[in-house]
Short mmCIF file of C-alpha atoms and ligand atoms in Angstrom, two decimals:
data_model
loop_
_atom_site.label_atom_id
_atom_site.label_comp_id
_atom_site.label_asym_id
_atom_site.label_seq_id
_atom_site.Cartn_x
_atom_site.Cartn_y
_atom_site.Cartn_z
CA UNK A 269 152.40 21.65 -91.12
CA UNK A 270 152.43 17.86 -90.66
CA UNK A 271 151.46 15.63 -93.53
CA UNK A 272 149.82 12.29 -93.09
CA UNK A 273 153.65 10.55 -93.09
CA UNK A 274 154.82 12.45 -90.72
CA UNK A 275 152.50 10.91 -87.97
CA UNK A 276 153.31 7.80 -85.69
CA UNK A 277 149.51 6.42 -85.35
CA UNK A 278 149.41 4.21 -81.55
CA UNK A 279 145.24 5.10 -81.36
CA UNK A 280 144.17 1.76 -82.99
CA UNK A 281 142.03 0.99 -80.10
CA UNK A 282 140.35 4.04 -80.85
CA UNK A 283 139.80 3.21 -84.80
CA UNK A 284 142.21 2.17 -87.43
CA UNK A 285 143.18 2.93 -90.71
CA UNK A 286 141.24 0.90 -93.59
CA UNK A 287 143.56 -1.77 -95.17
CA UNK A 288 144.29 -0.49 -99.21
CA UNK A 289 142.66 -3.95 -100.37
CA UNK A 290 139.56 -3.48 -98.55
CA UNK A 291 139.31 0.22 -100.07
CA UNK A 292 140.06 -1.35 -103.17
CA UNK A 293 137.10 -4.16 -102.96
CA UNK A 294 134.89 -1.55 -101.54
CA UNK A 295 135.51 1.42 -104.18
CA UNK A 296 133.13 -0.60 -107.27
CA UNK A 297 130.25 -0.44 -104.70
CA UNK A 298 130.34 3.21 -104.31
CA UNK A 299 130.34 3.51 -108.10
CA UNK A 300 130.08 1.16 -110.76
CA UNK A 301 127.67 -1.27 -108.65
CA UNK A 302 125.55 0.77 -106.87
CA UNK A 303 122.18 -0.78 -107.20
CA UNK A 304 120.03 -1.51 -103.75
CA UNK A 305 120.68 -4.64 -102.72
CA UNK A 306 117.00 -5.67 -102.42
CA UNK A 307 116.30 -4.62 -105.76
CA UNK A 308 115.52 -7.59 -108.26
CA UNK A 309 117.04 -6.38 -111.58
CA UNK A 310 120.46 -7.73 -112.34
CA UNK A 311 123.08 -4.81 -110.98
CA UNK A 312 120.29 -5.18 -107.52
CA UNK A 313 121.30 -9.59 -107.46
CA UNK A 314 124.90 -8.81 -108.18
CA UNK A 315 125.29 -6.23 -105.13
CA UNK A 316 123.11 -8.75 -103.28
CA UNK A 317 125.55 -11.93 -103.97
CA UNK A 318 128.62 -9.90 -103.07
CA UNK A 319 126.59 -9.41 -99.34
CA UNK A 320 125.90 -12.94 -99.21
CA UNK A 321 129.56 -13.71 -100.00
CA UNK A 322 130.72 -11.15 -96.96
CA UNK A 323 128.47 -12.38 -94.24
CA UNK A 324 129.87 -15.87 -94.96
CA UNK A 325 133.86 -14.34 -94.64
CA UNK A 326 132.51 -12.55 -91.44
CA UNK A 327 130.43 -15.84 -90.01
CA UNK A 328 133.73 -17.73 -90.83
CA UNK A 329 136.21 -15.51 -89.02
CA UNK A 330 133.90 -16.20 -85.81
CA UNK A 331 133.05 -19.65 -86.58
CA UNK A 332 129.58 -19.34 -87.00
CA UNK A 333 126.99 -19.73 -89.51
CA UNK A 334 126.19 -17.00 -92.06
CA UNK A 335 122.36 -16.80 -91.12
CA UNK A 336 124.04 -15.56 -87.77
CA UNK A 337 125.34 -12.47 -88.85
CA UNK A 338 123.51 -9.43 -88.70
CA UNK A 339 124.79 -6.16 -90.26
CA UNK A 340 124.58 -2.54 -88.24
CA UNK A 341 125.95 0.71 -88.39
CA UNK A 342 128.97 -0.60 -85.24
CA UNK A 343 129.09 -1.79 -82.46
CA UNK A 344 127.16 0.64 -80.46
CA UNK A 345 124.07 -0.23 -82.18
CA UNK A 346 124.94 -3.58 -81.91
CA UNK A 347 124.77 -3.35 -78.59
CA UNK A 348 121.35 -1.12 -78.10
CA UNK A 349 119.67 -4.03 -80.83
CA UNK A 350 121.01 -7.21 -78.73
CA UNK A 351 120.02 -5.63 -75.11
CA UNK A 352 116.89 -3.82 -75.68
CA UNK A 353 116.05 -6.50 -78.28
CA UNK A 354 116.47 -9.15 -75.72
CA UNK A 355 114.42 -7.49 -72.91
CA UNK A 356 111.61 -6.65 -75.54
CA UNK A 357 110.96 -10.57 -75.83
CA UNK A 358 111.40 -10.78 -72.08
CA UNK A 359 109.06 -11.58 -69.27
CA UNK A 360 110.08 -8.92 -66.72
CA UNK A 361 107.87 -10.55 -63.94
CA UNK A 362 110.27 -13.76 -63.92
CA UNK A 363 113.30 -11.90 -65.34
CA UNK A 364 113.90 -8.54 -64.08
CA UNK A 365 117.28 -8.43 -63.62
CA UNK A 366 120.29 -7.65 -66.05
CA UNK A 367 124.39 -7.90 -64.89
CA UNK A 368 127.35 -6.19 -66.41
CA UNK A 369 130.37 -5.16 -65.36
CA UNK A 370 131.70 -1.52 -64.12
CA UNK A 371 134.72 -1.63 -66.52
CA UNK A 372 132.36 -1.84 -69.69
CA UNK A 373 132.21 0.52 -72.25
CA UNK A 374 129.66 3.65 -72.27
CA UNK A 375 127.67 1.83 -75.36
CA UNK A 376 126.78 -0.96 -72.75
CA UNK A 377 126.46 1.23 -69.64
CA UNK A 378 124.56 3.55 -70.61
CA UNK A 379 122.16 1.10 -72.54
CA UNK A 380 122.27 -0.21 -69.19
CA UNK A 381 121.20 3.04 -67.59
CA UNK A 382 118.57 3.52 -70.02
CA UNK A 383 117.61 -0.35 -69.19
CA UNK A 384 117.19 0.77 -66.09
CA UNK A 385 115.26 3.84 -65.86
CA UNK A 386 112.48 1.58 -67.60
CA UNK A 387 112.06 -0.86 -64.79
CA UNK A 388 115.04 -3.53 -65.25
CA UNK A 389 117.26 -4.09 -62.41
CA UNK A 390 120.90 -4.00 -63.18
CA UNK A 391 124.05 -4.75 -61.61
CA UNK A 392 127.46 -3.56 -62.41
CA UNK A 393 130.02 -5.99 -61.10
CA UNK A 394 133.11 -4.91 -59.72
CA UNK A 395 136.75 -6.25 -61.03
CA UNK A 396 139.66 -7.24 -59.36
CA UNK A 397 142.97 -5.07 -59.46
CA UNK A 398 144.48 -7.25 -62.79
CA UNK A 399 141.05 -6.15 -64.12
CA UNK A 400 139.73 -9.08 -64.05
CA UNK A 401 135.69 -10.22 -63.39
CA UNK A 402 135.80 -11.48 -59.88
CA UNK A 403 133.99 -14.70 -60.42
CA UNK A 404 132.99 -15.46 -56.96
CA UNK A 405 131.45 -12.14 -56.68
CA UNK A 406 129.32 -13.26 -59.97
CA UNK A 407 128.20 -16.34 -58.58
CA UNK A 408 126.93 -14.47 -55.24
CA UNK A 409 124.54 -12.43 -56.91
CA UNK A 410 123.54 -14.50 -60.85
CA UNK A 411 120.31 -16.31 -60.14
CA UNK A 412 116.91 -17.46 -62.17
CA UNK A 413 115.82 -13.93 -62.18
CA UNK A 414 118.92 -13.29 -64.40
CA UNK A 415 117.85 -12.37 -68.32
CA UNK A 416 120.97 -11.47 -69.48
CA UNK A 417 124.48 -11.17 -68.51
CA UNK A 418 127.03 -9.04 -70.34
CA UNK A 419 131.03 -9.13 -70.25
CA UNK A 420 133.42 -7.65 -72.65
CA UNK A 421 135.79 -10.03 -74.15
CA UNK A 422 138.24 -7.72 -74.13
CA UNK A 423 138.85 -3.98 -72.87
CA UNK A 424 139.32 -0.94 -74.94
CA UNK A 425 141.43 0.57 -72.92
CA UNK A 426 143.39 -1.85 -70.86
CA UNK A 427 143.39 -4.88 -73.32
CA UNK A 428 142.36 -7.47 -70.25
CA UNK A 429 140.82 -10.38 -71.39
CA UNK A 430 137.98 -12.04 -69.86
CA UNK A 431 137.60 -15.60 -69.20
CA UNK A 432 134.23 -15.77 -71.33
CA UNK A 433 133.64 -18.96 -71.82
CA UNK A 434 133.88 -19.89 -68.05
CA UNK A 435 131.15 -17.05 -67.78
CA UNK A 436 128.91 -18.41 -70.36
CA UNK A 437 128.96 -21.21 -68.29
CA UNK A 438 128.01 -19.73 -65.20
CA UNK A 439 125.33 -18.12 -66.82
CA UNK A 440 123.68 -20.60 -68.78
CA UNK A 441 123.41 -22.71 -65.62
CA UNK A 442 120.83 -20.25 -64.57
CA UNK A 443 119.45 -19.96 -67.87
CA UNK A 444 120.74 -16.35 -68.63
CA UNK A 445 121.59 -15.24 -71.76
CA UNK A 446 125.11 -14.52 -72.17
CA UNK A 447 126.15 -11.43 -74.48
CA UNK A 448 129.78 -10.25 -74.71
CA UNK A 449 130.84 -7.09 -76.46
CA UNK A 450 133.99 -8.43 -78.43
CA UNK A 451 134.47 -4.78 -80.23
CA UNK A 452 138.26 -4.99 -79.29
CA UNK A 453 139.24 -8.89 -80.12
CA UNK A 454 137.54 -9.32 -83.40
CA UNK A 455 139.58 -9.26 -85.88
CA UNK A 456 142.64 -9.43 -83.57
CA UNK A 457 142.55 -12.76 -81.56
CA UNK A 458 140.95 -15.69 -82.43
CA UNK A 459 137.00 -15.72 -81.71
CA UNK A 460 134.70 -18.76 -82.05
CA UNK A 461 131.20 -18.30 -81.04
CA UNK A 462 130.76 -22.09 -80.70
CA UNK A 463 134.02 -22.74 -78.92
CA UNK A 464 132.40 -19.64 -76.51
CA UNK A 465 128.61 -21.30 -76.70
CA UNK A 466 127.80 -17.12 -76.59
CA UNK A 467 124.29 -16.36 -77.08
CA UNK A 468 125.44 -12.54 -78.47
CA UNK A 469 128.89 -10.97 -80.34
CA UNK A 470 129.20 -7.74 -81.15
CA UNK A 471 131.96 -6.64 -83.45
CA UNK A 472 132.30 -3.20 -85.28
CA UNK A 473 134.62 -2.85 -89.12
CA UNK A 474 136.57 -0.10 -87.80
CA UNK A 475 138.48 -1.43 -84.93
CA UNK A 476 139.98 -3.74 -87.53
CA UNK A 477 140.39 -1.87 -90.83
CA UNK A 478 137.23 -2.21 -92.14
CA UNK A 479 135.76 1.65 -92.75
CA UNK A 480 133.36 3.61 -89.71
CA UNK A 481 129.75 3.15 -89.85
CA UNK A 482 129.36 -0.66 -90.83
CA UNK A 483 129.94 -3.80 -87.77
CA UNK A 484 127.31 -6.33 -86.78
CA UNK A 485 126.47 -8.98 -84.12
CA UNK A 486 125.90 -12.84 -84.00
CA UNK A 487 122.95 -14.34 -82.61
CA UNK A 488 122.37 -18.11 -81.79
CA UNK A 489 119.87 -18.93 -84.07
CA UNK A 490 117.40 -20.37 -81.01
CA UNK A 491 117.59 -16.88 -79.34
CA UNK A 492 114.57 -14.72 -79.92
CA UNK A 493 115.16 -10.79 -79.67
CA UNK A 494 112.66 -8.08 -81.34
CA UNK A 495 114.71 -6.03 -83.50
CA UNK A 496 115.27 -2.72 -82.26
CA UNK A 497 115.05 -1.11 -86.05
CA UNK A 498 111.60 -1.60 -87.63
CA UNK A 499 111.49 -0.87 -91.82
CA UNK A 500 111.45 -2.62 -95.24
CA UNK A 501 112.71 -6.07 -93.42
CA UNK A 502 116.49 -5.93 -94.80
CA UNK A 503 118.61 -8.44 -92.62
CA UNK A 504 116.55 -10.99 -93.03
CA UNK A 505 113.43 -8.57 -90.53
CA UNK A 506 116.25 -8.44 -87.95
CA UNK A 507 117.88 -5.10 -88.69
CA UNK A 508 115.85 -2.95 -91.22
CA UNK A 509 117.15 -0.49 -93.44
CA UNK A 510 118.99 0.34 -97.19
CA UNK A 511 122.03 -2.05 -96.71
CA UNK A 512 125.52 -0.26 -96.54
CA UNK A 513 127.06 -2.22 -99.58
CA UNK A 514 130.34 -1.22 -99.53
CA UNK A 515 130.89 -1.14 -95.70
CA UNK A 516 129.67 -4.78 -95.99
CA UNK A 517 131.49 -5.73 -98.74
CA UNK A 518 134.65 -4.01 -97.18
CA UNK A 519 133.99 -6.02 -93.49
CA UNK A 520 133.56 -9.15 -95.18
CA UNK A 521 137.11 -8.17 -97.09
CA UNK A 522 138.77 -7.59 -93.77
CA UNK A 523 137.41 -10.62 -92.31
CA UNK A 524 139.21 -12.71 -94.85
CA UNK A 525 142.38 -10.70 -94.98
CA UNK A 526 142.11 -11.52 -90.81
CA UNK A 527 141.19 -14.93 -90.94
CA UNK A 528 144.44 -15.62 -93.27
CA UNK A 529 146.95 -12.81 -91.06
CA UNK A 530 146.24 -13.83 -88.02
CA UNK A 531 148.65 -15.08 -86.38
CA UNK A 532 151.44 -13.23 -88.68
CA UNK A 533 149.99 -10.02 -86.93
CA UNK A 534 149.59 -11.75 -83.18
CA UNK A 535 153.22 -12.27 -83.39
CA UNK A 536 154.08 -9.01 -85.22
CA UNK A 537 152.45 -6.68 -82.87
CA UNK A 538 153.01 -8.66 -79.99
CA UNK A 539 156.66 -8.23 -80.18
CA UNK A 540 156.53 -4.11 -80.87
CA UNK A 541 154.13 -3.78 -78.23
CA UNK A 542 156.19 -5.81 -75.59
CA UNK A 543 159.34 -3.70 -76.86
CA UNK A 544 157.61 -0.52 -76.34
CA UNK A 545 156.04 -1.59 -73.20
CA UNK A 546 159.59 -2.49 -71.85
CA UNK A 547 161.49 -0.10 -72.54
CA UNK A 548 158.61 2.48 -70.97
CA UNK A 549 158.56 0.66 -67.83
CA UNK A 550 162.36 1.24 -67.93
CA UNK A 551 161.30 5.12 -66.77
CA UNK A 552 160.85 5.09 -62.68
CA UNK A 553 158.16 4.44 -61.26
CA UNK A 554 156.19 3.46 -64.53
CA UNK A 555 153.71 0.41 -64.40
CA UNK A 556 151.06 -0.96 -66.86
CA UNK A 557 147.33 -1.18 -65.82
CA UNK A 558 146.21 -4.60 -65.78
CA UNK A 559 149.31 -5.98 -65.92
CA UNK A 560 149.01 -9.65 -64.32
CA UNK A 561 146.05 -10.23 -66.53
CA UNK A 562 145.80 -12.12 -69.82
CA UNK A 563 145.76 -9.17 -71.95
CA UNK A 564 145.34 -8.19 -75.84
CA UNK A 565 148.77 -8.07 -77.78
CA UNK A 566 148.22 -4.91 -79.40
CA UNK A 567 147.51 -2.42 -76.21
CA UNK A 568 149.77 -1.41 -72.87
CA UNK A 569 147.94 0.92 -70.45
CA UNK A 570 150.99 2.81 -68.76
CA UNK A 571 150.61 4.98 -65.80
CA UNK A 572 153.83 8.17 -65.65
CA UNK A 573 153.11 9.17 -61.74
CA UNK A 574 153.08 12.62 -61.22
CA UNK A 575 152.74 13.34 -64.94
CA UNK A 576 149.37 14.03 -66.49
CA UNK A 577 148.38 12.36 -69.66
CA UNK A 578 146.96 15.17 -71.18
CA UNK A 579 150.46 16.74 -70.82
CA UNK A 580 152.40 14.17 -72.41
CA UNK A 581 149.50 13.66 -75.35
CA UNK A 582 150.54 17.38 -75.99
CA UNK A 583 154.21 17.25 -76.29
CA UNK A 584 154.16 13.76 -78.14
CA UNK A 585 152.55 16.26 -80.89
CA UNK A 586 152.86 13.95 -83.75
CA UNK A 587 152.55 10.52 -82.11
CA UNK A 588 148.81 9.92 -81.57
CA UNK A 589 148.13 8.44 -78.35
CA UNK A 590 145.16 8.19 -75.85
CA UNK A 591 143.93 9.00 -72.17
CA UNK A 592 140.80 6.32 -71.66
CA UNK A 593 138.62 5.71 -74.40
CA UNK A 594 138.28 7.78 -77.47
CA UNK A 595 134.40 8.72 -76.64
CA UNK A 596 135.69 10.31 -72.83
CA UNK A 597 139.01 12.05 -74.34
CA UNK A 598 136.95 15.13 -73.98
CA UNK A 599 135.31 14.66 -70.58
CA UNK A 600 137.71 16.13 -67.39
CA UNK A 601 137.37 12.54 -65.43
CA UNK A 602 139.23 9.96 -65.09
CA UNK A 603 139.05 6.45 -66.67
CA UNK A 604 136.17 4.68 -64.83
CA UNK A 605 137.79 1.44 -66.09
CA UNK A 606 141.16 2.46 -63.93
CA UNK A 607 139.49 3.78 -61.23
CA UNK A 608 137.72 0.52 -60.73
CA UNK A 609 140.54 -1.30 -61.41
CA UNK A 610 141.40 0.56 -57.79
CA UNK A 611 143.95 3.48 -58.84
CA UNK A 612 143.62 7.07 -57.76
CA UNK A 613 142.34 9.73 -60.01
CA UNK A 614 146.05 11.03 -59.92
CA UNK A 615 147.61 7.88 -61.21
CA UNK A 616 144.37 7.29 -63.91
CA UNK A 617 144.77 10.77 -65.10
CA UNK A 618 148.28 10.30 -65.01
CA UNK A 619 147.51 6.82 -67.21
CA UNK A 620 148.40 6.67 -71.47
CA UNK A 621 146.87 3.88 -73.87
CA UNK A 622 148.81 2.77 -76.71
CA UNK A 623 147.29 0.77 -79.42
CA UNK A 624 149.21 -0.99 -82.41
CA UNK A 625 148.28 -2.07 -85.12
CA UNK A 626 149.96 -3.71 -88.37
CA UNK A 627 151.06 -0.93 -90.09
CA UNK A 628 153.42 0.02 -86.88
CA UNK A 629 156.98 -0.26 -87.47
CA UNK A 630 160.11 -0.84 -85.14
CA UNK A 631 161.83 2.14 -86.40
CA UNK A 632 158.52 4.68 -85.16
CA UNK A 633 157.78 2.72 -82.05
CA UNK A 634 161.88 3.06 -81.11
CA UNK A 635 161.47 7.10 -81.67
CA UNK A 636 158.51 7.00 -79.27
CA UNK A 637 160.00 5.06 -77.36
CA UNK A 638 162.81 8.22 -77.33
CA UNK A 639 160.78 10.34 -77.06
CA UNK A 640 158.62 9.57 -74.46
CA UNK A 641 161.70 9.20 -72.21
CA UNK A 642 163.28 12.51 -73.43
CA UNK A 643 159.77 14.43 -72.48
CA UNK A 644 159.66 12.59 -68.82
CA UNK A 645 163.21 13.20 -68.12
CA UNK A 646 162.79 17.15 -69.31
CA UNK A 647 159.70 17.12 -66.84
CA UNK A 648 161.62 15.49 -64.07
CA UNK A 649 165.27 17.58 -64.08
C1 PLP B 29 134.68 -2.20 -76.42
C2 PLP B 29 133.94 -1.26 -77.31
N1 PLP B 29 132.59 -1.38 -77.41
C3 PLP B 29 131.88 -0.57 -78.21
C4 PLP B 29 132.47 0.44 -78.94
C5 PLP B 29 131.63 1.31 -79.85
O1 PLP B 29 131.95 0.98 -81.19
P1 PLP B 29 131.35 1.74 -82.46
O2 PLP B 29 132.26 2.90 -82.70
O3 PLP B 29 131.45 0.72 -83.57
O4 PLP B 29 129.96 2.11 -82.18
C6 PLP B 29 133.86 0.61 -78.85
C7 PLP B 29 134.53 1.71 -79.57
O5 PLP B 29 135.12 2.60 -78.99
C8 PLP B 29 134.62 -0.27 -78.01
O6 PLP B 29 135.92 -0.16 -77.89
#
């Protein structure tokens, strides 16, 4: 049987392990301090303070103000607060229309859907081959009847970063909002809501080794939304509900221990990723999706030809890596992100995601590196 050791971890886009000093800061808040935060007794102010001191580490990892920040259960209902929050306050006479983009992930698209199905009109740009947001296409079809327009920063399964802030632009010249779902590149790159001008951020613990089940979103303070979870007014009205103490206190942790790591990890992952990515594109007729793009440091999206995914997942055994995005691994179809991205199901089923993280070292990516090769050549000879 394996043991936890024995396991070479290369799923971080998928969720990551929580860093030891964040379990550590979190641990008193699951026992010793486990008052409710709204209570007004002294154990109740003390759990309240340590809140009020993590939504100012999170509002300073993305430059923003604490009175920003608004605490959820992740990103996905993040995403369903911001977006149905946003058309809630909306005029849909003057704005019926919403735009995304087709390489999203399902938390947006099918919010989108849904979005739809009640009346709203939305459009799901296409990308180029790198992956990219085709901007001319944008321009052709944003207009005044625009409420909101939503792009990923980055993607969860390629790693291709979009040019936001040129975005925001376009859209705020026709007065639409501008949302981005920045699951993937908080915590990772740098991200500065003012630097961006974003209207929306959403950002979720566990992509960056906070725990599952705690993540947020920032809101410019002049942007009205109805909040999409009605209760005893925690969040300051915008996002009712018991607050999730630890999880906050542990995301606030991890946006500290970011802030200061940053670019110690950038460079640290960069150069195991590049050195695994190399060496796989060594095997013929290898490539990575998305490759000419601007891309995240941590992931490489490589397509084996002629090889499917789910075979090589299989014999890797003990090296945990991906086909698409953790919420399709079970569906039989290919990535929708490659297949817009203009590959053929063959090649996108064919297609493997690997995602560092920190705790990665040379010596585990250099035997998957091994191995990898040994299981292609086996399959080829
Ligand atoms: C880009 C992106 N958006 C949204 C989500 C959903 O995040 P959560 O698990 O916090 O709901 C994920 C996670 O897979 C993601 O990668």
């Amino acid at each position: 049987m394996l043991i936890n050791k024995d396991y070479i971890y290369l799923d971080n886009a998928a969720t990551t392990r929580i860093d030891d000093n964040v379990l550590k800061e979190m641990i008193p808040f699951m026992s010793e301090f486990y008052a409710n935060s709204s209570s007004s007794h002294l154990m109740g102010k003390k759990v309240k303070n340590e809140i009020v001191n993590a939504r100012e580490l999170v509002a300073n990892l993305l430059n923003a103000d604490a009175s920003e920040i608004v605490f959820t259960s992740g990103a996905t209902e993040s995403i369903n607060a911001v977006l149905k929050g946003i058309v809630a306050n909306s005029d849909k006479t003057t704005k019926p229309q919403i735009i995304t983009v087709a390489t999203e992930h399902s938390a947006i698209l099918n919010t989108c859907k849904y979005l739809e199905e009640i009346g709203f009109e939305v459009i799901y740009l296409p990308v180029l081959q790198s992956g990219i947001l085709d901007i001319a296409n944008l321009k052709n079809v944003i207009s005044e009847r625009t409420l909101v327009l939503s792009v990923m920063l980055a993607n969860n399964e390629t790693g291709v970063i979009q040019n936001i802030k040129e975005i925001t632009k376009i859209a705020h010249q026709f007065e639409a909002l501008m949302m981005t779902d920045a699951t993937q590149a908080v915590g990772k790159i740098p991200v500065d809501v003012k630097d961006l001008d974003i209207d929306f951020l959403i950002f979720s613990g566990h992509k960056f080794h906070a725990p599952k089940g705690i993540g947020g979103f920032y809101y410019k303070q002049e942007n009205k939304f109805v909040p999409l979870i009605h209760g005893g007014g925690q969040e300051n009205n915008r996002r009712s509900g018991t607050s999730n103490t630890s999880g906050i206190v542990g995301i606030g942790k991890c946006a500290e221990i970011s802030l200061n790591q940053l670019d110690q990890d950038i460079e640290y992952i960069k150069k195991l990723r590049d050195r695994l990515e190399q060496e796989l594109l060594l095997i013929e007729g290898t490539f990575v999706n998305g490759h000419s793009a601007e891309r995240l440091h941590n992931i490489t999206n490589i397509c084996f030809p002629n090889i499917e995914a789910d075979f090589l997942i299989g014999m890797l055994r003990n090296i945990c890596v991906s086909n698409g995005s953790a919420c399709h691994s079970e569906l039989i179809e290919p990535s929708h992100v490659l297949i817009e991205m203009g590959l053929s199901s063959e090649d996108a089923f064919s297609s493997i995601r690997f995602s560092l993280s920190k705790y990665n070292t040379q010596e585990k990516i250099d035997y998957t590196i091994s191995k990898v090769k040994e299981i292609v050549n086996n399959f080829q000879t």
